[in-house]
XYZ file of C-alpha atoms in Angstrom:
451
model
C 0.000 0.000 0.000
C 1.354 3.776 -0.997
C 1.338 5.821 2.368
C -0.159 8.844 1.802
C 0.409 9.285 5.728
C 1.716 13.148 5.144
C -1.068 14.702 3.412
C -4.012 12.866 6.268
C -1.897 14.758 8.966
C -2.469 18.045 7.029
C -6.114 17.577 6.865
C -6.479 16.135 10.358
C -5.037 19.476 11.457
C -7.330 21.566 9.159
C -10.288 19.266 9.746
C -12.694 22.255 10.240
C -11.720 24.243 6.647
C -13.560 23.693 3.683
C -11.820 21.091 0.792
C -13.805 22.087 -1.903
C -17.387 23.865 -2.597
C -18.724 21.741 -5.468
C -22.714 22.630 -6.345
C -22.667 25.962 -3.665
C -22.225 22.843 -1.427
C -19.539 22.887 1.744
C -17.614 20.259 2.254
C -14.627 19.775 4.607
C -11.295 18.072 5.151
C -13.256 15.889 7.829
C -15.648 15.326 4.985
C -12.773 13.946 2.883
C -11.000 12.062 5.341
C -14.110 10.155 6.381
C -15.235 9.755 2.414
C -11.272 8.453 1.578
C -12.159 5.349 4.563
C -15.458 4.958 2.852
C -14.277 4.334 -0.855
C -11.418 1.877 0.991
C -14.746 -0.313 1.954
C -16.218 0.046 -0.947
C -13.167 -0.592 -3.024
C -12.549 -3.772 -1.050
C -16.344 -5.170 -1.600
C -15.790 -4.682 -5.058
C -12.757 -6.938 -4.875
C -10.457 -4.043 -6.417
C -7.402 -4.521 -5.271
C -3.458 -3.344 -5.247
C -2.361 -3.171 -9.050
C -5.731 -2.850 -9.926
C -6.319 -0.576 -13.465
C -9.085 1.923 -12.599
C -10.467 3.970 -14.921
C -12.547 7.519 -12.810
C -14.886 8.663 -15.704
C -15.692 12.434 -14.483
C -14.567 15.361 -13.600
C -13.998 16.960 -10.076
C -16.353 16.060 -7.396
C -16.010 15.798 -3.480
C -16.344 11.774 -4.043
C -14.504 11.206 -7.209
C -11.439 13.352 -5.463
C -12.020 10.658 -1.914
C -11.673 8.249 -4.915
C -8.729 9.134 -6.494
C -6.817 9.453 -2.952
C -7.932 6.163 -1.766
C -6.867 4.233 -5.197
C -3.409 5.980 -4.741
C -3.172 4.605 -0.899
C -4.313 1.362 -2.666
C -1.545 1.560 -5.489
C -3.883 1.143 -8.377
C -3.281 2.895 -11.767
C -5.572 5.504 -12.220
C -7.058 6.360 -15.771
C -8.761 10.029 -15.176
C -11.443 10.728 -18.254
C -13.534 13.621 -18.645
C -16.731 14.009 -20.608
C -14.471 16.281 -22.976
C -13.058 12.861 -24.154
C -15.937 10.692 -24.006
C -15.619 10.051 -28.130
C -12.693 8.080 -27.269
C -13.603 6.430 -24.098
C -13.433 3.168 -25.627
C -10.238 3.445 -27.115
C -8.498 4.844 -24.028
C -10.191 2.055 -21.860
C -8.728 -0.491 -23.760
C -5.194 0.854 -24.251
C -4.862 1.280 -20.781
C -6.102 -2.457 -20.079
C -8.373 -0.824 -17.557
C -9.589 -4.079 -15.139
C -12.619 -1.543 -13.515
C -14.036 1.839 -14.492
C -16.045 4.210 -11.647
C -18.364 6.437 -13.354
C -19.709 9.475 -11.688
C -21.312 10.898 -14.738
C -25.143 9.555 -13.793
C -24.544 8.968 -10.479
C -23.254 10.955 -7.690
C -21.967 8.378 -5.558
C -19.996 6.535 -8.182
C -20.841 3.784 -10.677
C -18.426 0.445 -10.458
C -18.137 -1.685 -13.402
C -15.765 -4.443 -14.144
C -14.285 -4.821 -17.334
C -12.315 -7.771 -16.964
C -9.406 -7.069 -19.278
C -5.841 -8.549 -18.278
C -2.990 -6.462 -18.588
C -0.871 -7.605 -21.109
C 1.696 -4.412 -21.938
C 5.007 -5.288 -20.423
C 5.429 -1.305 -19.066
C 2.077 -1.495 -17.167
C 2.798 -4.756 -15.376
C 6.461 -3.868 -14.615
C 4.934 -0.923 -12.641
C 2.229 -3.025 -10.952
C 5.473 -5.320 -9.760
C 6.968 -2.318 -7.665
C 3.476 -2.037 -5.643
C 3.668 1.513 -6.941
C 0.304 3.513 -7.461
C 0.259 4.693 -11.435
C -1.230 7.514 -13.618
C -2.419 7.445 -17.470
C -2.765 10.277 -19.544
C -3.677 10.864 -22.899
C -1.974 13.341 -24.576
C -4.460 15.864 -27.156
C -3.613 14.000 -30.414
C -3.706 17.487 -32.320
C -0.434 16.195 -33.955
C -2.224 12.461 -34.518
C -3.332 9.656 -32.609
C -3.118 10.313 -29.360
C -0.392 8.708 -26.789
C -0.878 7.033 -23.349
C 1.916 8.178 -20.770
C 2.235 6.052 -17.906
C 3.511 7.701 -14.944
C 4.657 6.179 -11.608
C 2.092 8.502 -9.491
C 4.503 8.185 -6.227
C 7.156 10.340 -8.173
C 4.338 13.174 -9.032
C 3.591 13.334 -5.435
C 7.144 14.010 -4.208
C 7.195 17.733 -5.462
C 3.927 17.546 -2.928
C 5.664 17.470 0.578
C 7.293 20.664 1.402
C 4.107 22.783 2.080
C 3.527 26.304 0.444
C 0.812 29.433 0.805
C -3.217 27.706 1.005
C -5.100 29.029 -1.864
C -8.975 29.407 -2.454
C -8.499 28.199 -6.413
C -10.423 27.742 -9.094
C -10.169 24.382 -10.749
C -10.083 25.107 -14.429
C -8.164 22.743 -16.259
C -10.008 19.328 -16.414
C -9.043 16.392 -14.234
C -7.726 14.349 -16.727
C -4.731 17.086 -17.753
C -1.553 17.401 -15.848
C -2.415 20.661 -15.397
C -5.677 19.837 -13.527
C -4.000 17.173 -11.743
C -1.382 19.473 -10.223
C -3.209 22.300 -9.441
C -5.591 20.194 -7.158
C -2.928 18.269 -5.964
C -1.332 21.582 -4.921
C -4.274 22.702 -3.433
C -5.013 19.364 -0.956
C -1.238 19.762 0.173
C -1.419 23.181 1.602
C -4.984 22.576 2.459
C -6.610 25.024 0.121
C -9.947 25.214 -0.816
C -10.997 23.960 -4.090
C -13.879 25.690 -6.574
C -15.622 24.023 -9.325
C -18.188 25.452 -11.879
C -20.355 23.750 -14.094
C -19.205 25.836 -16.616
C -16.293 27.328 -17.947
C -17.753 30.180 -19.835
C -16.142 33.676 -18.695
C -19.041 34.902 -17.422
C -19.390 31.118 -14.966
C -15.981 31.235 -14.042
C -16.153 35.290 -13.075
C -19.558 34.418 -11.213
C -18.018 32.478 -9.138
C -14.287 34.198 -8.517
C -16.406 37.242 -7.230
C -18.909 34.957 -4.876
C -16.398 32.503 -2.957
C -13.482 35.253 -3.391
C -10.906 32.901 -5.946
C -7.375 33.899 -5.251
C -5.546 31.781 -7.724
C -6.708 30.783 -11.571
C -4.664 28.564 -13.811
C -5.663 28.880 -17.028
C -5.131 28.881 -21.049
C -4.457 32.064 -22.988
C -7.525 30.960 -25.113
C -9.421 31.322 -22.206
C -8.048 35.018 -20.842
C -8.478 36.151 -24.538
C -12.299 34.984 -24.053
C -12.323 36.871 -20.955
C -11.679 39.896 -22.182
C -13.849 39.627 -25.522
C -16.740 39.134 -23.030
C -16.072 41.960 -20.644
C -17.119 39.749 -18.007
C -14.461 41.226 -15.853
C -16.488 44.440 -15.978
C -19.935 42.528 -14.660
C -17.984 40.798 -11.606
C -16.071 41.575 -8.838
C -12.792 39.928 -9.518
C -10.362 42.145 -6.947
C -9.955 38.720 -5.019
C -7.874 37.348 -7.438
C -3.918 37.101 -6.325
C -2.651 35.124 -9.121
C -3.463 34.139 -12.272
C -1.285 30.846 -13.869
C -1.556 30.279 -17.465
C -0.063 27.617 -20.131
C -1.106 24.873 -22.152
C -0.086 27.167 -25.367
C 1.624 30.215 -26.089
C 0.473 33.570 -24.783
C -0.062 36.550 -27.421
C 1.846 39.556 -25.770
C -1.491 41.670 -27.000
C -3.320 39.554 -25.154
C -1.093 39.420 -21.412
C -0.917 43.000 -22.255
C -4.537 43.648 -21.793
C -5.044 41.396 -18.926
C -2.227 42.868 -17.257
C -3.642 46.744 -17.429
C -7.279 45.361 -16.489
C -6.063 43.283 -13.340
C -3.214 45.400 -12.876
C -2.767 43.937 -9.070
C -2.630 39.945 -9.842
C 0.531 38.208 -10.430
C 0.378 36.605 -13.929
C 2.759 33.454 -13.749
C 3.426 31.437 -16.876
C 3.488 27.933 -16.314
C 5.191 25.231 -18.062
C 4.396 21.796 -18.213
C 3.845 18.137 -20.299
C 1.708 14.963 -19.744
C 5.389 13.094 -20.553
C 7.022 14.972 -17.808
C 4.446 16.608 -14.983
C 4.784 20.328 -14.151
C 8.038 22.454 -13.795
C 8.728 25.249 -11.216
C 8.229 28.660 -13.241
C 9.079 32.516 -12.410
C 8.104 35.253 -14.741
C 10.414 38.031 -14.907
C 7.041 40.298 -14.501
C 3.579 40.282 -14.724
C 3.437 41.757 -18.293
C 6.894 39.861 -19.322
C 6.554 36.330 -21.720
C 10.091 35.717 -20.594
C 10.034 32.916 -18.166
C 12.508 31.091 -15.870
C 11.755 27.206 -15.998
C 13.491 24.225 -13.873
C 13.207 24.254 -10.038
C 14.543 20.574 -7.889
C 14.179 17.691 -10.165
C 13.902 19.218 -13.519
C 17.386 20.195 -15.872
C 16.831 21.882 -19.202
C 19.073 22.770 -22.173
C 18.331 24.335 -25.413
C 19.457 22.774 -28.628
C 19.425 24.019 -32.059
C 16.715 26.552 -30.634
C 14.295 23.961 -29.034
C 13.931 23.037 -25.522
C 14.970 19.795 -23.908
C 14.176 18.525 -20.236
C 15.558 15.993 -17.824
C 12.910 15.350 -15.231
C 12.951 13.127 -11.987
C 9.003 13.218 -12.733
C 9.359 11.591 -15.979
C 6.716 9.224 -16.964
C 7.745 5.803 -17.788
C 6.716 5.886 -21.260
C 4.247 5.511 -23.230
C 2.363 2.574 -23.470
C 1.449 2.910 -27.568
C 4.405 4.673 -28.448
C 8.064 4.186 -28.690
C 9.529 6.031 -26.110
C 10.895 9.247 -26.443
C 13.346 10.063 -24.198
C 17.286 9.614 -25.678
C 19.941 7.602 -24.218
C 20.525 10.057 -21.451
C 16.850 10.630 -20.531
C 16.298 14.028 -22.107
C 12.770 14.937 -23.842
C 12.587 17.204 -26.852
C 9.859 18.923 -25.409
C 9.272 20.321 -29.434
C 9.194 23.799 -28.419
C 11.712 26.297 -30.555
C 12.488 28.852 -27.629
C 15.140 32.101 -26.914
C 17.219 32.537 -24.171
C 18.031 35.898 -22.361
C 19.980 34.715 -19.327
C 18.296 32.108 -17.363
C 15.005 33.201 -18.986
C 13.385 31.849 -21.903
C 10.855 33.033 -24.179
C 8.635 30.284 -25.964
C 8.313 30.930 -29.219
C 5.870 28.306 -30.904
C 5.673 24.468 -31.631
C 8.363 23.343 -34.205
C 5.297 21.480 -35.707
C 3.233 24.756 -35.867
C 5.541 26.783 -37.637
C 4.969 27.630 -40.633
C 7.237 27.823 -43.526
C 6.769 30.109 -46.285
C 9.347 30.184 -48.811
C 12.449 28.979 -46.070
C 11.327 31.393 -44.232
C 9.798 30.519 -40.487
C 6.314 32.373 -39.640
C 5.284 31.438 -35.915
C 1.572 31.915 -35.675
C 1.343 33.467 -32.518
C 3.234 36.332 -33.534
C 1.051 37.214 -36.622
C -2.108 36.459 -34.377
C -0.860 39.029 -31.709
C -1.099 41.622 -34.581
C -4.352 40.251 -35.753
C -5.592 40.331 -32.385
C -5.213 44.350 -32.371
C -7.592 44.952 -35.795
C -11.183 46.410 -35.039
C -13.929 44.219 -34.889
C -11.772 41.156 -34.112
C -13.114 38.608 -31.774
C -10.341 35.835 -32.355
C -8.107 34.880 -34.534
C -6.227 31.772 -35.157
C -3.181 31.337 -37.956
C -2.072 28.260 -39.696
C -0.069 27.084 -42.793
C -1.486 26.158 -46.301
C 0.741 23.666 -48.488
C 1.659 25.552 -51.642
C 3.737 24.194 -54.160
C 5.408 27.261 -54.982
C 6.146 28.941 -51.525
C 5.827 25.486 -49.424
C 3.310 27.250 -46.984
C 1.590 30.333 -47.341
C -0.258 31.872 -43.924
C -3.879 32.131 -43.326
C -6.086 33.407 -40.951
C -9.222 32.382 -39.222
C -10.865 35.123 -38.119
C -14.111 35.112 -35.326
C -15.855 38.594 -35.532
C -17.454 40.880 -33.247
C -19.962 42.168 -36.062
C -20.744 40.371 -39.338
C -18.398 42.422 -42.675
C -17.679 41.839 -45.927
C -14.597 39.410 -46.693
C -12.727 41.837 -49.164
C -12.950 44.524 -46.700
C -11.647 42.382 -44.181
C -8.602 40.983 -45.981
C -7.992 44.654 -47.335
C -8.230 46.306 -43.436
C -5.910 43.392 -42.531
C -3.139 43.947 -45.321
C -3.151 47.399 -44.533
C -2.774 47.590 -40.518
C 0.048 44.643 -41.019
C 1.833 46.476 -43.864
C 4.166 48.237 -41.133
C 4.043 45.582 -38.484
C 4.593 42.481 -39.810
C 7.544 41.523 -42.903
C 5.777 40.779 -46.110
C 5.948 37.090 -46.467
C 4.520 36.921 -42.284
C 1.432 38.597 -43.601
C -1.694 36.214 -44.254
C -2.034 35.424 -48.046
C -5.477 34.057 -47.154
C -8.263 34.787 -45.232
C -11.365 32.848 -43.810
C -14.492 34.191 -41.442
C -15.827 31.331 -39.420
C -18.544 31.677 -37.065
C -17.881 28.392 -34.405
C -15.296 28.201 -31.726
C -11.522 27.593 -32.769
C -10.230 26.165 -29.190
C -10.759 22.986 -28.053
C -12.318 21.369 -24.712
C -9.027 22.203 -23.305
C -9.218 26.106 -24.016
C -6.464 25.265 -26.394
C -6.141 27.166 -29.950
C -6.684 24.343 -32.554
C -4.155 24.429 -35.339
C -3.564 22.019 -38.388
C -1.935 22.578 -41.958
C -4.050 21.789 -44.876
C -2.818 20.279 -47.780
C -2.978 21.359 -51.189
């Protein structure tokens, strides 16, 4: 069994303070405690046992987090999927040779079913052997299919123990992203309180910042963008915020610009982090900066040839549908083309994103933080076309704020980049599109076409 001795002592001495408020219900660290003995009975009845494969099927909930505690004392793997995934259930399920999955989408107090499958893959049973608990995420499969990274959950925990400041915080990213996973696990350590909303629309997530006074938000710059298209921050009370944590993609200065002059008193702290390797230790050299120191105990990074490689005690074991990606020395390309200042970095873009026009590199986010400045622009995203004269040409996606006229558009938007952007960086096509360009994740969805 995998001790989990340290964090019950924290609780037991915060018994009385609230663990999460889930519904506009209360519900405490006596409440957990109590719930994390009462999933240990159940899990025993239901003949679930060490190296058990356990697939949670939900998102945050006092119960499914009692859960997730009590199959990590019981050194199971744990398979965390969200309904934002649900079209791939299936797949995932069997991939991860999942023995039992718990649903709490119907009902409340969890739904056990047994799926009998036998685990086969030769990296999942060598963890199982160690009496280790273990953690499978699915990476986005923007780039493809998408990969299963199995981590040894006792090494994500480590980075747990030495306690820090107790935040109110709102849980934005889902349950089943690393993200997610660390900011609650940060929260339970230092015995913060965690929020959930139903929704993650800006005016939701505002809501309920101003009602239960939110200190800290992690979040995407998709979802910050959103924020400020909406104005929501204008309808709610949102001086309670301390800190605002974003990642997941890169940040258009435009856009931490904005957020920055509107919230001028919150600490905006880019985070870094990747299913493959858990979450590094970040400092921004300021609030309105995109340069970024990354590393911290257990993490070592180098830059080579312009893209960013990490060493990381946290490293998952591999994947279990993939070759492994780590070289002989146990550095990731993380795939990220970065510049250094110092011990800062700035990320730059996704080598797979960029875009090459004529040998020439266009990274989107650059032309989108230009974009981002026209009138009447909700959103914007830029990808590459195949074109078999230039290789790539750029075009842009663009979400309105009022319905206009394509040509005048696409002339507007030659003319305000004319002096702000090189020639060949300036979109050769344009498209208005009227339905969300991020995904489930608040992530910008990119692709090339082909010709």
């Amino acid at each position: 069994m995998n001790s989990l001795g340290w964090l019950y002592d924290r609780f037991e001495e915060n018994a009385s303070r609230n663990f999460i408020i889930w519904r506009e219900q209360q519900f405490s660290y006596a409440w957990l405690l109590t719930h994390v003995a009462e999933w240990k009975r159940r899990l025993d009845a239901a003949a679930i046992w060490p190296g058990s494969v356990v697939a949670i099927l939900g998102d945050y909930s006092p119960l499914s987090i009692a859960l997730l505690l009590a199959l990590i004392e019981r050194s199971a793997t744990i398979v965390p999927l969200t309904a934002s995934v649900k079209a791939h259930w299936s797949e995932f399920l069997e991939i991860a040779q999942v023995h039992v999955s718990i649903s709490f989408m119907s009902r409340e107090e969890g739904e056990i079913s047994s799926r009998g499958a036998q685990v086969s893959n030769p990296l999942l049973a060598q963890l199982i052997r160690t009496g280790h608990p273990g953690l499978v995420l699915y990476s986005s499969g923007s780039t493809g299919k998408s990969k299963a990274a199995l981590h040894d959950f006792a090494n994500l925990l480590e980075k747990f123990k030495p306690q820090r400041h107790a935040f109110v915080t709102l849980t934005f990213l889902l349950l089943d992203h690393i993200g997610g996973l660390n900011t609650l696990f940060y929260i339970l350590s230092n015995t913060g309180t965690v929020i959930t909303t139903e929704s993650r629309d800006p005016d939701a997530v505002s809501k309920a910042i101003a009602k239960h006074k939110v200190e800290l938000l992690p979040t995407s710059p998709t979802f910050l963008n959103l924020l400020l298209i909406s104005e929501a921050w204008r309808r709610h009370d949102l001086r309670s915020l301390k800190r605002i944590t974003y990642g997941t993609e890169v940040m258009p200065e435009r856009t931490l610009e904005r957020i920055h002059e509107i919230l001028p008193g919150v600490d905006l702290q880019q985070t870094y982090g990747l299913s493959e390797l858990g979450i590094l230790r970040s400092k921004s050299r300021s609030s309105d900066s995109l340069w970024v120191k990354l590393g911290g105990e257990g993490f070592e990074t180098r830059i080579e040839g312009g893209t960013l490689w990490i060493r990381a005690q946290s490293a998952m074991l591999g994947y279990l549908n993939a070759p492994s990606p780590f070289d002989a020395e146990g550095w990731f390309n993380t795939g990220d083309v970065v510049e250094a200042d110092g011990e800062y970095v700035r990320i730059l873009g996704r080598h797979s994103e960029i875009i090459n026009v004529g040998g020439a590199k266009v990274y989107p986010t650059e032309v989108e933080n230009v974009l981002l400045q026209l009138p009447n622009v909700k959103d914007v995203v830029v990808t590459g076309e195949l074109n078999p004269i230039t290789g790539s040409i750029v075009v842009a996606r663009f979400n309105l704020v009022e319905p206009e006229d394509l040509g005048q558009l696409r002339n507007r938007m030659r003319e305000f980049c004319r002096t702000r952007l090189a020639a060949y960086k300036i979109p050769a096509k344009c498209e208005i599109v009227s339905g969300c360009q991020f995904s489930s994740r608040f992530k910008k969805m990119r692709y090339e076409r082909g010709t």
